[in-house]
mmCIF file of C-alpha atoms in Angstrom:
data_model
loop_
_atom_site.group_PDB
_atom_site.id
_atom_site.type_symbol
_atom_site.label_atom_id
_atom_site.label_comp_id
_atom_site.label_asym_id
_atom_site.label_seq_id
_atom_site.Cartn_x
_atom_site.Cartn_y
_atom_site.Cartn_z
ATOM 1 C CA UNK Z 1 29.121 -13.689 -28.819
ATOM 2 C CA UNK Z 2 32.857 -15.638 -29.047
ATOM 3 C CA UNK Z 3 30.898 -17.395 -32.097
ATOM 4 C CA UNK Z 4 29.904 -14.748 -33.696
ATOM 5 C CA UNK Z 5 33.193 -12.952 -32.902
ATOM 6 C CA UNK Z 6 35.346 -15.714 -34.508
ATOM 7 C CA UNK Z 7 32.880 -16.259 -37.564
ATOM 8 C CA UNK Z 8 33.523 -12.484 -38.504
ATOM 9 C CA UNK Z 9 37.182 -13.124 -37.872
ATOM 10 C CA UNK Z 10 37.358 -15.677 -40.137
ATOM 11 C CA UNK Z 11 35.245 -15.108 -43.004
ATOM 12 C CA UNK Z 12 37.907 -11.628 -42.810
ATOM 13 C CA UNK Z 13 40.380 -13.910 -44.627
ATOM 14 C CA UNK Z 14 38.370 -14.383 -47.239
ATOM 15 C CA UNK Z 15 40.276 -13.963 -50.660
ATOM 16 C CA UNK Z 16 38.469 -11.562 -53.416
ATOM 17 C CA UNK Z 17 38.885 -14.456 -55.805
ATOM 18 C CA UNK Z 18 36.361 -14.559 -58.845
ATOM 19 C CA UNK Z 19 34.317 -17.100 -56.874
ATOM 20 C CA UNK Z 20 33.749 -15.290 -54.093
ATOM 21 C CA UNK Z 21 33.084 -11.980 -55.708
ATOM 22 C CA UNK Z 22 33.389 -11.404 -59.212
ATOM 23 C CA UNK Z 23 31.872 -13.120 -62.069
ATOM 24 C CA UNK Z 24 28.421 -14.164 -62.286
ATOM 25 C CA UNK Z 25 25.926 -13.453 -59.247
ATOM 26 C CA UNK Z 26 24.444 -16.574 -57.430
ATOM 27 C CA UNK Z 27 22.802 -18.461 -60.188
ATOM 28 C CA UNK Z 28 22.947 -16.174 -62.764
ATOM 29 C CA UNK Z 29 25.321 -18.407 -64.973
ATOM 30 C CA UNK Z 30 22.543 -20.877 -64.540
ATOM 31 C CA UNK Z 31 19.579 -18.384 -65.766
ATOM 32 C CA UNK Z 32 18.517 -17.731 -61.689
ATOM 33 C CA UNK Z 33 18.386 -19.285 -58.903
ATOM 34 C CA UNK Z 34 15.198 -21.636 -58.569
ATOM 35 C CA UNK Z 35 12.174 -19.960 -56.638
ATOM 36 C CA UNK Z 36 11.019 -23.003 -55.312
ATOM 37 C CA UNK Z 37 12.202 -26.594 -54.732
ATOM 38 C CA UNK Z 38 13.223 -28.885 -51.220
ATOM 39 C CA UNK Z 39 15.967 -26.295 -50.189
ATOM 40 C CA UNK Z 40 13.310 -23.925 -50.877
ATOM 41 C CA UNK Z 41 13.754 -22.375 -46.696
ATOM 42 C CA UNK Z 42 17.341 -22.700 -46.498
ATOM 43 C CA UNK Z 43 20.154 -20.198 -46.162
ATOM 44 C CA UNK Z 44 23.448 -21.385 -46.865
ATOM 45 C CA UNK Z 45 26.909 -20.753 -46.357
ATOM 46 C CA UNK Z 46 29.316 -22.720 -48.971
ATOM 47 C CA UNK Z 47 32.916 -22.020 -48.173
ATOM 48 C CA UNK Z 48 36.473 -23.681 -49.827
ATOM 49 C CA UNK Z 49 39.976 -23.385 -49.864
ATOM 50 C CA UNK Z 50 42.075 -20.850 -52.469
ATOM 51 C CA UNK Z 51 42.802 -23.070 -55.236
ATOM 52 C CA UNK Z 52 41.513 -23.684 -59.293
ATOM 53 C CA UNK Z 53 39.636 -26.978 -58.090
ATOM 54 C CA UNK Z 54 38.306 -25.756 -54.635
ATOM 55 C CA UNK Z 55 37.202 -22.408 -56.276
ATOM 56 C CA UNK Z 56 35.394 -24.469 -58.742
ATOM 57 C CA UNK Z 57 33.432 -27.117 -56.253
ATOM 58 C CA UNK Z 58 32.425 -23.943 -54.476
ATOM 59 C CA UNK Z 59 30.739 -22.458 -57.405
ATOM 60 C CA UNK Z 60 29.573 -26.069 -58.050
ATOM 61 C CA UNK Z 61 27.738 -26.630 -54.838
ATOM 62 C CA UNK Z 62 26.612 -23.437 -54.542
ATOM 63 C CA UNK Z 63 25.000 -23.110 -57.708
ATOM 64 C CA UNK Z 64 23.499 -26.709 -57.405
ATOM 65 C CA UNK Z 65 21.690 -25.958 -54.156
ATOM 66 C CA UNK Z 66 20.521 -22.558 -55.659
ATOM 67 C CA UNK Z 67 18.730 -24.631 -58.264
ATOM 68 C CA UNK Z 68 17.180 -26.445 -55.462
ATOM 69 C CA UNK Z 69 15.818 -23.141 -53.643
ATOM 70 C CA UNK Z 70 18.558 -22.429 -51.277
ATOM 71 C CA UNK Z 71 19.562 -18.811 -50.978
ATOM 72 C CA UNK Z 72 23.527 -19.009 -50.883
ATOM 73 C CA UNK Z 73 25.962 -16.999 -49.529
ATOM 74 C CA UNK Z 74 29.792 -17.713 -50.680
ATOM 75 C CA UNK Z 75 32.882 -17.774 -49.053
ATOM 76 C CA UNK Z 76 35.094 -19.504 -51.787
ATOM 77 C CA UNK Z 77 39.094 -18.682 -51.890
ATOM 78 C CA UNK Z 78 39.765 -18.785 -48.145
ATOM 79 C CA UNK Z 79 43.334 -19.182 -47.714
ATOM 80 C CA UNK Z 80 44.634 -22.874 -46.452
ATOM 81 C CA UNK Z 81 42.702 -25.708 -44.959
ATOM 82 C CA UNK Z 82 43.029 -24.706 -41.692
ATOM 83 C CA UNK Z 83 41.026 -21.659 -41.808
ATOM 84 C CA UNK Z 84 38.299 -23.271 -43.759
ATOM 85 C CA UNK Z 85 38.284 -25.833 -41.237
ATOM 86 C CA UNK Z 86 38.171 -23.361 -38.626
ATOM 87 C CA UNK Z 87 35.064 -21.433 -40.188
ATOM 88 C CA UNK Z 88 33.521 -24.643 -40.967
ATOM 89 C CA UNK Z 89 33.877 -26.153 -36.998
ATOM 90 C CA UNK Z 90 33.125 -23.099 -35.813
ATOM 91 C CA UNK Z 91 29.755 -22.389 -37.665
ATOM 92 C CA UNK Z 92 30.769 -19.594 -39.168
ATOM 93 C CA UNK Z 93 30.184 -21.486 -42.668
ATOM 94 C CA UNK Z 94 27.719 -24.614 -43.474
ATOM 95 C CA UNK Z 95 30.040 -26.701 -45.543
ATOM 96 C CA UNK Z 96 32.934 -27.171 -48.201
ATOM 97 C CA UNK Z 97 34.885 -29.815 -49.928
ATOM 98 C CA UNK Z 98 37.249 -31.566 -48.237
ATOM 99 C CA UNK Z 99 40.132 -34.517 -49.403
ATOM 100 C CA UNK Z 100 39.417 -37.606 -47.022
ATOM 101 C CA UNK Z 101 43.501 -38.053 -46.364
ATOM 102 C CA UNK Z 102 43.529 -34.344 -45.606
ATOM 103 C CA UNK Z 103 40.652 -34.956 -42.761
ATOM 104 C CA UNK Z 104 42.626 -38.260 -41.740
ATOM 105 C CA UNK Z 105 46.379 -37.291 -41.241
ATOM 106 C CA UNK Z 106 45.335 -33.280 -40.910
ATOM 107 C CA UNK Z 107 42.666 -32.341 -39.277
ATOM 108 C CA UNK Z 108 41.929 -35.690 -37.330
ATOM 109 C CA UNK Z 109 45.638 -35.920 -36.385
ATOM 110 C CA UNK Z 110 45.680 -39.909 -37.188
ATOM 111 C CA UNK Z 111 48.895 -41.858 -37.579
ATOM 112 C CA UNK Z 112 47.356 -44.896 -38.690
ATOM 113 C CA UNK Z 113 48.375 -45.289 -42.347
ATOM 114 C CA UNK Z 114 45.150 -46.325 -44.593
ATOM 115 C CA UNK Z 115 45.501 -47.103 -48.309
ATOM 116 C CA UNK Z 116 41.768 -48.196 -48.558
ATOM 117 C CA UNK Z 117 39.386 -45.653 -49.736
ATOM 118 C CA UNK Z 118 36.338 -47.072 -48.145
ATOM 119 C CA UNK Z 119 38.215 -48.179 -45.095
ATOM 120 C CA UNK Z 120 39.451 -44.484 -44.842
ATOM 121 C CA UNK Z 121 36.021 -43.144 -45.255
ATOM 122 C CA UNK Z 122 34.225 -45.093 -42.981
ATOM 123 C CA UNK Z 123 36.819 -43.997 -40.070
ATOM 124 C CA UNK Z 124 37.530 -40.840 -40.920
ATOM 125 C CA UNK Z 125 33.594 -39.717 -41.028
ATOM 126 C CA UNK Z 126 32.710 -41.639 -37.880
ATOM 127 C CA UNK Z 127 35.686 -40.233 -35.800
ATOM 128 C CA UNK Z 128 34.804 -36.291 -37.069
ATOM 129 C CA UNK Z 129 31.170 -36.650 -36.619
ATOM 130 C CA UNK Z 130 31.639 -37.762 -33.090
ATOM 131 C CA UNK Z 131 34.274 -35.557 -32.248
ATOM 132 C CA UNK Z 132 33.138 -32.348 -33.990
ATOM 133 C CA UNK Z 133 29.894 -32.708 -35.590
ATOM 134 C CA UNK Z 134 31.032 -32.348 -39.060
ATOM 135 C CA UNK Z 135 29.374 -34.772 -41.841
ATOM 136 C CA UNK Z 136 31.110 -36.476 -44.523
ATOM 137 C CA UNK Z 137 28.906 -37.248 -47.368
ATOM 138 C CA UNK Z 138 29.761 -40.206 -49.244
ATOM 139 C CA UNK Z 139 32.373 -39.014 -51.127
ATOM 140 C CA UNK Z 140 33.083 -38.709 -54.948
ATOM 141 C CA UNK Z 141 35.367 -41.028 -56.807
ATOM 142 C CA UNK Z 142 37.788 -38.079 -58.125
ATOM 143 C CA UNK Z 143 40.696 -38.915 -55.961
ATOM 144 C CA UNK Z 144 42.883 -36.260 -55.473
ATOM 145 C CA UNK Z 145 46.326 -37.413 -54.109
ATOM 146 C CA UNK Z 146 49.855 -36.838 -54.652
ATOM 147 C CA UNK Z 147 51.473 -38.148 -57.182
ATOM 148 C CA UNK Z 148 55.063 -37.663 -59.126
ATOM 149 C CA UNK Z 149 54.929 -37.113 -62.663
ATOM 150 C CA UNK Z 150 57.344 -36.637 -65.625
ATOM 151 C CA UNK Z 151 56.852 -35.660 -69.264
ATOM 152 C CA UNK Z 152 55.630 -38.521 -71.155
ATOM 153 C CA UNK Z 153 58.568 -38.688 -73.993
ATOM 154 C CA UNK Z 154 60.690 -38.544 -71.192
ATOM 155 C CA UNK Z 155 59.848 -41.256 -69.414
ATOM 156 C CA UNK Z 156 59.506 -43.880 -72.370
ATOM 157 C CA UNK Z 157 63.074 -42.642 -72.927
ATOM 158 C CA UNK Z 158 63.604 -42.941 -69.335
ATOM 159 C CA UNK Z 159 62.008 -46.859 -69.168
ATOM 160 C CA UNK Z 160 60.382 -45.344 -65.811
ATOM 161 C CA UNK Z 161 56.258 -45.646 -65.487
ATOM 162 C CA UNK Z 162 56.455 -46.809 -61.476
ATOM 163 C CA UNK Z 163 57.922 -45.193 -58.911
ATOM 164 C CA UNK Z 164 59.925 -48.431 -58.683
ATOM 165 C CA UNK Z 165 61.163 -48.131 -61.914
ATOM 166 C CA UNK Z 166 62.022 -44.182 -60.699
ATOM 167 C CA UNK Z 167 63.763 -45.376 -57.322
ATOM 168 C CA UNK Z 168 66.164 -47.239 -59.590
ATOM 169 C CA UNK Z 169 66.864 -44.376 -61.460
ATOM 170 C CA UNK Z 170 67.430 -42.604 -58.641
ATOM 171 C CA UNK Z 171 70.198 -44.969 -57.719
ATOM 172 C CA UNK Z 172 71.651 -45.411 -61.562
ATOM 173 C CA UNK Z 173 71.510 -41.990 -62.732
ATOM 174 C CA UNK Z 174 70.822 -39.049 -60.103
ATOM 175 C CA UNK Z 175 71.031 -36.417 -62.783
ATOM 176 C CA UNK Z 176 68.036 -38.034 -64.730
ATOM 177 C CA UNK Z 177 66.133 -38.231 -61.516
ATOM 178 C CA UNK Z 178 65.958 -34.868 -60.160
ATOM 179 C CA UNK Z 179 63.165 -34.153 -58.528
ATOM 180 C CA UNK Z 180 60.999 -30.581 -57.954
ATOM 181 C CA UNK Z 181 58.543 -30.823 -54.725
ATOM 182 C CA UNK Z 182 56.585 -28.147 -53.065
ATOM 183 C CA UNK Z 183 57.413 -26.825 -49.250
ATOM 184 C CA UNK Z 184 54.057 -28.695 -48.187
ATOM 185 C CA UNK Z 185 55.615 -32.151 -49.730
ATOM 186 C CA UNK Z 186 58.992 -31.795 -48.419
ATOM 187 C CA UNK Z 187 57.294 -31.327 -45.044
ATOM 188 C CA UNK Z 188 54.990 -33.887 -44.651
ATOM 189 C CA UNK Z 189 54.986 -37.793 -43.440
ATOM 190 C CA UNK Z 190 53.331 -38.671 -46.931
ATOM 191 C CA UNK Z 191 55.093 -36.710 -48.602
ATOM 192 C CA UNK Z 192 59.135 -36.932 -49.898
ATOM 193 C CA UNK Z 193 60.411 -38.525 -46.845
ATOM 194 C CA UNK Z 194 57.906 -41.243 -46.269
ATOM 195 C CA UNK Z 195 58.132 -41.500 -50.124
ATOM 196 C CA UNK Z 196 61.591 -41.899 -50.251
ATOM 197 C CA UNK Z 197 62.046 -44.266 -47.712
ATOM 198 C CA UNK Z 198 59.156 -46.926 -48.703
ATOM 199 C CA UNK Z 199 60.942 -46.832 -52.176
ATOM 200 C CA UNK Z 200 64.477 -46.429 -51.666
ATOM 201 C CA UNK Z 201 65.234 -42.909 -53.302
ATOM 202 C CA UNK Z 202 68.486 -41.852 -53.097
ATOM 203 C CA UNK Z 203 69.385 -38.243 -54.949
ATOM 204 C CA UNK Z 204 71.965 -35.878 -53.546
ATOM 205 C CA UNK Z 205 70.702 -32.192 -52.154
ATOM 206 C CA UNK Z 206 71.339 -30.354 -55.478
ATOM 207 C CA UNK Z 207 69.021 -33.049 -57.433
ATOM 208 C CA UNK Z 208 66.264 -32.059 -55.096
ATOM 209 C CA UNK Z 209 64.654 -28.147 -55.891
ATOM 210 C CA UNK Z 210 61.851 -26.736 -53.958
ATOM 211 C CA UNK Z 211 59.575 -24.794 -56.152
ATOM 212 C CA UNK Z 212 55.710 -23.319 -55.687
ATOM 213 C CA UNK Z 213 53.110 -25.569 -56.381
ATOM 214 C CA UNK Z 214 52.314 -23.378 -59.693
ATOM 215 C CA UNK Z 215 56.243 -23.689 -61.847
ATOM 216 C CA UNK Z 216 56.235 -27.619 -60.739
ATOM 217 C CA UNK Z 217 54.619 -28.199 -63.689
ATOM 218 C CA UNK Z 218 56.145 -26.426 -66.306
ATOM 219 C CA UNK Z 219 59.256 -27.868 -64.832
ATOM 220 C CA UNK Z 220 58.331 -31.539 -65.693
ATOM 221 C CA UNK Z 221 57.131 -30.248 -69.003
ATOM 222 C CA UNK Z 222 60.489 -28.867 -69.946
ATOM 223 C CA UNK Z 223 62.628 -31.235 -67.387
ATOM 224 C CA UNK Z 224 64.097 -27.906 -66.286
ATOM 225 C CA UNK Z 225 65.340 -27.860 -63.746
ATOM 226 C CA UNK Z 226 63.871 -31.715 -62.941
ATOM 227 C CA UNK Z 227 62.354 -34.338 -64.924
ATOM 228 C CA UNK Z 228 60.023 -35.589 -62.276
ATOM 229 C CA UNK Z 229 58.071 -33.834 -60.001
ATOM 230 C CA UNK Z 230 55.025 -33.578 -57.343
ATOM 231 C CA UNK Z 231 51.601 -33.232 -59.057
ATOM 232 C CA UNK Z 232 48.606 -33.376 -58.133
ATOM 233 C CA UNK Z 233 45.870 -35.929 -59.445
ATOM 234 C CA UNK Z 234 43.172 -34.309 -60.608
ATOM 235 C CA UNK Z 235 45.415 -31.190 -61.673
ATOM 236 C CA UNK Z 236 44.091 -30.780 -65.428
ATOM 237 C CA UNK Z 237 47.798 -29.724 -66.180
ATOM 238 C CA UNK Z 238 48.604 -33.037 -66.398
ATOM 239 C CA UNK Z 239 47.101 -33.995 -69.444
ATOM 240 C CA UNK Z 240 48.016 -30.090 -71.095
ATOM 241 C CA UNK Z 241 51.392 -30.675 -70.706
ATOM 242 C CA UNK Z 242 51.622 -34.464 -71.663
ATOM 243 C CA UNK Z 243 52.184 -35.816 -68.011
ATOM 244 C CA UNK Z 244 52.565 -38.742 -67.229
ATOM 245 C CA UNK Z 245 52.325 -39.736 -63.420
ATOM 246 C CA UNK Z 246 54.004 -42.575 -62.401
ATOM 247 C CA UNK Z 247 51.917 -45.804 -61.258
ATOM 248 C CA UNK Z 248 52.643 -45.880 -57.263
ATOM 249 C CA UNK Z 249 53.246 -49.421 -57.266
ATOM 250 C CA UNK Z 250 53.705 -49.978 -53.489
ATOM 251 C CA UNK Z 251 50.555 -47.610 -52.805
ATOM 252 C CA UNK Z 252 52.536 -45.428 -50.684
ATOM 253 C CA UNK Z 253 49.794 -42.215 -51.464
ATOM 254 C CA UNK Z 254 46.575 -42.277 -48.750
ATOM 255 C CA UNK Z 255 43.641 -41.435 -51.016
ATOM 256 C CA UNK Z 256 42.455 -38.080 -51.242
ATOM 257 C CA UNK Z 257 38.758 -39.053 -52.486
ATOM 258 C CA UNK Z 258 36.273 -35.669 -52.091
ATOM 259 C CA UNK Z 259 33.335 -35.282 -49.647
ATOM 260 C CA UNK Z 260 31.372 -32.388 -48.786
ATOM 261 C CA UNK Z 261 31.648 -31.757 -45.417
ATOM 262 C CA UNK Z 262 28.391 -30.352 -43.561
ATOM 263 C CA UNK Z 263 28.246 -29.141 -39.916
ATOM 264 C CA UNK Z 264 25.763 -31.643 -38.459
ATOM 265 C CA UNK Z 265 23.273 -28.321 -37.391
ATOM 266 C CA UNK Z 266 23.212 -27.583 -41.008
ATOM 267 C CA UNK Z 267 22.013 -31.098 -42.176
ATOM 268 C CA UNK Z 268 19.754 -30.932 -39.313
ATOM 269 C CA UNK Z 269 17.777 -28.173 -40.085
ATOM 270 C CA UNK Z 270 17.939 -29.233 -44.107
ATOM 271 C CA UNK Z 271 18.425 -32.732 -44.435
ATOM 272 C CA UNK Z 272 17.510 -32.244 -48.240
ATOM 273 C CA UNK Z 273 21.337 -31.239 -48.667
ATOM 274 C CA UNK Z 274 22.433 -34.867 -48.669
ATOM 275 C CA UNK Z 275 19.888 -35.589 -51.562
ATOM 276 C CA UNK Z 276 20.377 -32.548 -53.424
ATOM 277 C CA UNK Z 277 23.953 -33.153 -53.274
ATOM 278 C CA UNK Z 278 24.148 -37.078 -54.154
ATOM 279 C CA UNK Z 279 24.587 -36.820 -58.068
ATOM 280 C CA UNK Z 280 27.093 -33.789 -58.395
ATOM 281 C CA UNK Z 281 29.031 -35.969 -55.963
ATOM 282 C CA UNK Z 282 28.733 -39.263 -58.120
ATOM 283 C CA UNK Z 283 29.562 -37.734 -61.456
ATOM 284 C CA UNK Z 284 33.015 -35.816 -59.931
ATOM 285 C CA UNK Z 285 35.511 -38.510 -61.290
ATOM 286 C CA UNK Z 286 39.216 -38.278 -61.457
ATOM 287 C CA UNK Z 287 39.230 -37.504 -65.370
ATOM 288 C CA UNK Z 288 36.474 -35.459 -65.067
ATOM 289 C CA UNK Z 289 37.970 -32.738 -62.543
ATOM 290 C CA UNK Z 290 40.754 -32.907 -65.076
ATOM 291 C CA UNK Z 291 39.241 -31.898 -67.634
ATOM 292 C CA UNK Z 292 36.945 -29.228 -65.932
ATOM 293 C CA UNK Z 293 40.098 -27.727 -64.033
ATOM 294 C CA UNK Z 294 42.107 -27.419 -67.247
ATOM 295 C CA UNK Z 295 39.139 -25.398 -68.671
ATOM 296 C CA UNK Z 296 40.293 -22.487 -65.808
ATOM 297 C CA UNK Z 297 43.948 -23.063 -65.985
ATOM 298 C CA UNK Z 298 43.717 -23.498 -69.742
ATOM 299 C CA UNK Z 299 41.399 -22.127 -71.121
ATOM 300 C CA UNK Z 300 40.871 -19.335 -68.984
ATOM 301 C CA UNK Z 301 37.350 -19.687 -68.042
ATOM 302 C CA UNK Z 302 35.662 -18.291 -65.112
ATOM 303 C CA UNK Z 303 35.129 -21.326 -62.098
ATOM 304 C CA UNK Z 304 31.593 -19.817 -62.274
ATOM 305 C CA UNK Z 305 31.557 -20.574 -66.073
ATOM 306 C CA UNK Z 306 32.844 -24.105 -65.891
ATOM 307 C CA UNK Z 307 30.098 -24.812 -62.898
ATOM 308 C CA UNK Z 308 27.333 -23.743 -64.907
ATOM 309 C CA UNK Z 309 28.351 -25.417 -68.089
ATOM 310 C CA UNK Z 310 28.765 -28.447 -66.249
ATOM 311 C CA UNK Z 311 25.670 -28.447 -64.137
ATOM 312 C CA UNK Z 312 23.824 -27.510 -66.976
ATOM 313 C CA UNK Z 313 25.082 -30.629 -69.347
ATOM 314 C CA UNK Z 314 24.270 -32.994 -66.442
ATOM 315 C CA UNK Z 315 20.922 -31.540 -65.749
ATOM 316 C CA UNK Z 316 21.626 -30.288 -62.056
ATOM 317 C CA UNK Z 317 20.674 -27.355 -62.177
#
């Protein structure tokens, strides 16, 4: 009964986003879910977090496992990882995409700093299944970490393309350097302050502006009011605005690779996930979340659009 209690609760806070309720139907961007296939007896729940990508992987997985036979239920859009992570623990969903650093330094709690991806993995996906029965599938190359970026022109001007070069900066000409960082950033260990004290950043207060995630990078793009700020990887943004992040020369970031996470029940009952799931993983590069993210922040498409498209030109569905 608490279950089922909290699984109500949470899936409460799920956000009307176009994944979760608008748009196409379960499979209908794909031309209908698949009638038969090795997922042919299982019912799923795919959940993810409230952002372009997240919204997108949702629609992703759950349209890939329709195509397989699943029958799908989706709770895309929930809002922060904690309450995905909650549903997800809980039972109240099957699975959802998760960053490995996040399930390192977030959910797992670990100090231990880990700059190698594999290395990460391998901990990271021993330590959860033991301690809470959730699976990390081998994840996807697409590494999604932090990075600081600044318009391209700019920095050729600038003569910055490492965050070495940008600590120095920092130091010779604080106006140049300003910097524009989300709450989240400002507040974690590998985030500004780790950042700035592995490099040696010095800027005074008022070269420092705390913005949403969203306006950071329209900022860089017009270097108002910073010329460098916090981006995100995969963000397809990035290459929209003529971005360029800087190389992070002392590899301060912890990767962010992708996995989908699976309660261990779930892959229990339908081990054919891990299969079914193998070559949407493989295929989810850096570049290529890019490039399929920028199609929604864009070019306005639907996440449901972009999965299908993509499924469909990869023959995954």
């Amino acid at each position: 009964m608490r279950k089922s209690m909290l699984a109500a609760g949470l899936l409460s806070v799920v956000l009307t986003s176009g994944c979760a309720l608008g748009g196409n139907g379960p499979g209908q961007a794909a031309g209908g879910a698949a009638k038969d296939g090795p997922l042919k007896d299982a019912a799923l729940n795919v959940a993810s977090k409230n952002f372009t990508e997240q919204l997108l992987l949702c629609e992703v997985a759950a349209q890939r496992l329709e195509s397989q036979g699943a029958s799908v239920e989706r709770t895309c859009g929930m809002s922060g990882s904690s309450a995905v992570r909650a549903a997800l623990t809980s039972g109240a969903v099957d699975m959802y995409w998760e960053y490995t650093g996040s399930g390192w330094l977030t959910h797992l709690q670990q100090k231990e700093t880990i700059t190698d991806p594999e290395v990460m993995y391998q901990k990271l996906s021993s330590l959860d299944k033991e301690k809470n029965g959730v699976i990390w599938l081998p994840p996807a190359p697409a590494n999604n970490t932090y990075g600081v970026a600044v318009k391209t022109e700019t920095a050729k001007k600038l003569g910055v393309a490492t965050l070495s070069d940008y600590a120095k900066l920092s130091r010779s000409d604080p106006a140049s350097a300003a910097f524009c960082g989300a709450s989240e950033f400002f507040g974690r260990d590998d985030g500004w302050s780790g950042l700035k004290n592995m490099y040696g950043i010095t800027l005074p207060q008022n070269k420092v502006a705390e913005l949403a995630e969203g306006p950071i990078y329209n900022a860089i793009g017009s270097g108002n009011p910073c010329n460098f700020g916090e981006v995100f990887a995969t963000d397809g943004r990035i290459a929209s605005l003529d971005l360029t992040v800087l190389e992070d020369d002392k590899k301060f970031f912890p990767p962010y690779n992708l996995s989908l996470n699976v309660t261990q029940a779930a892959l229990e009952k339908s081990p054919e996930i891990a299969e079914v799931m193998e070559p949407v993983s493989k295929l989810l590069t850096t570049a290529e979340l890019q490039k399929l993210n920028a199609e929604i922040d864009v070019d306005g498409k639907t996440p449901e659009e972009v999965a299908s498209g993509w499924l469909t030109s990869n023959n995954l569905n």
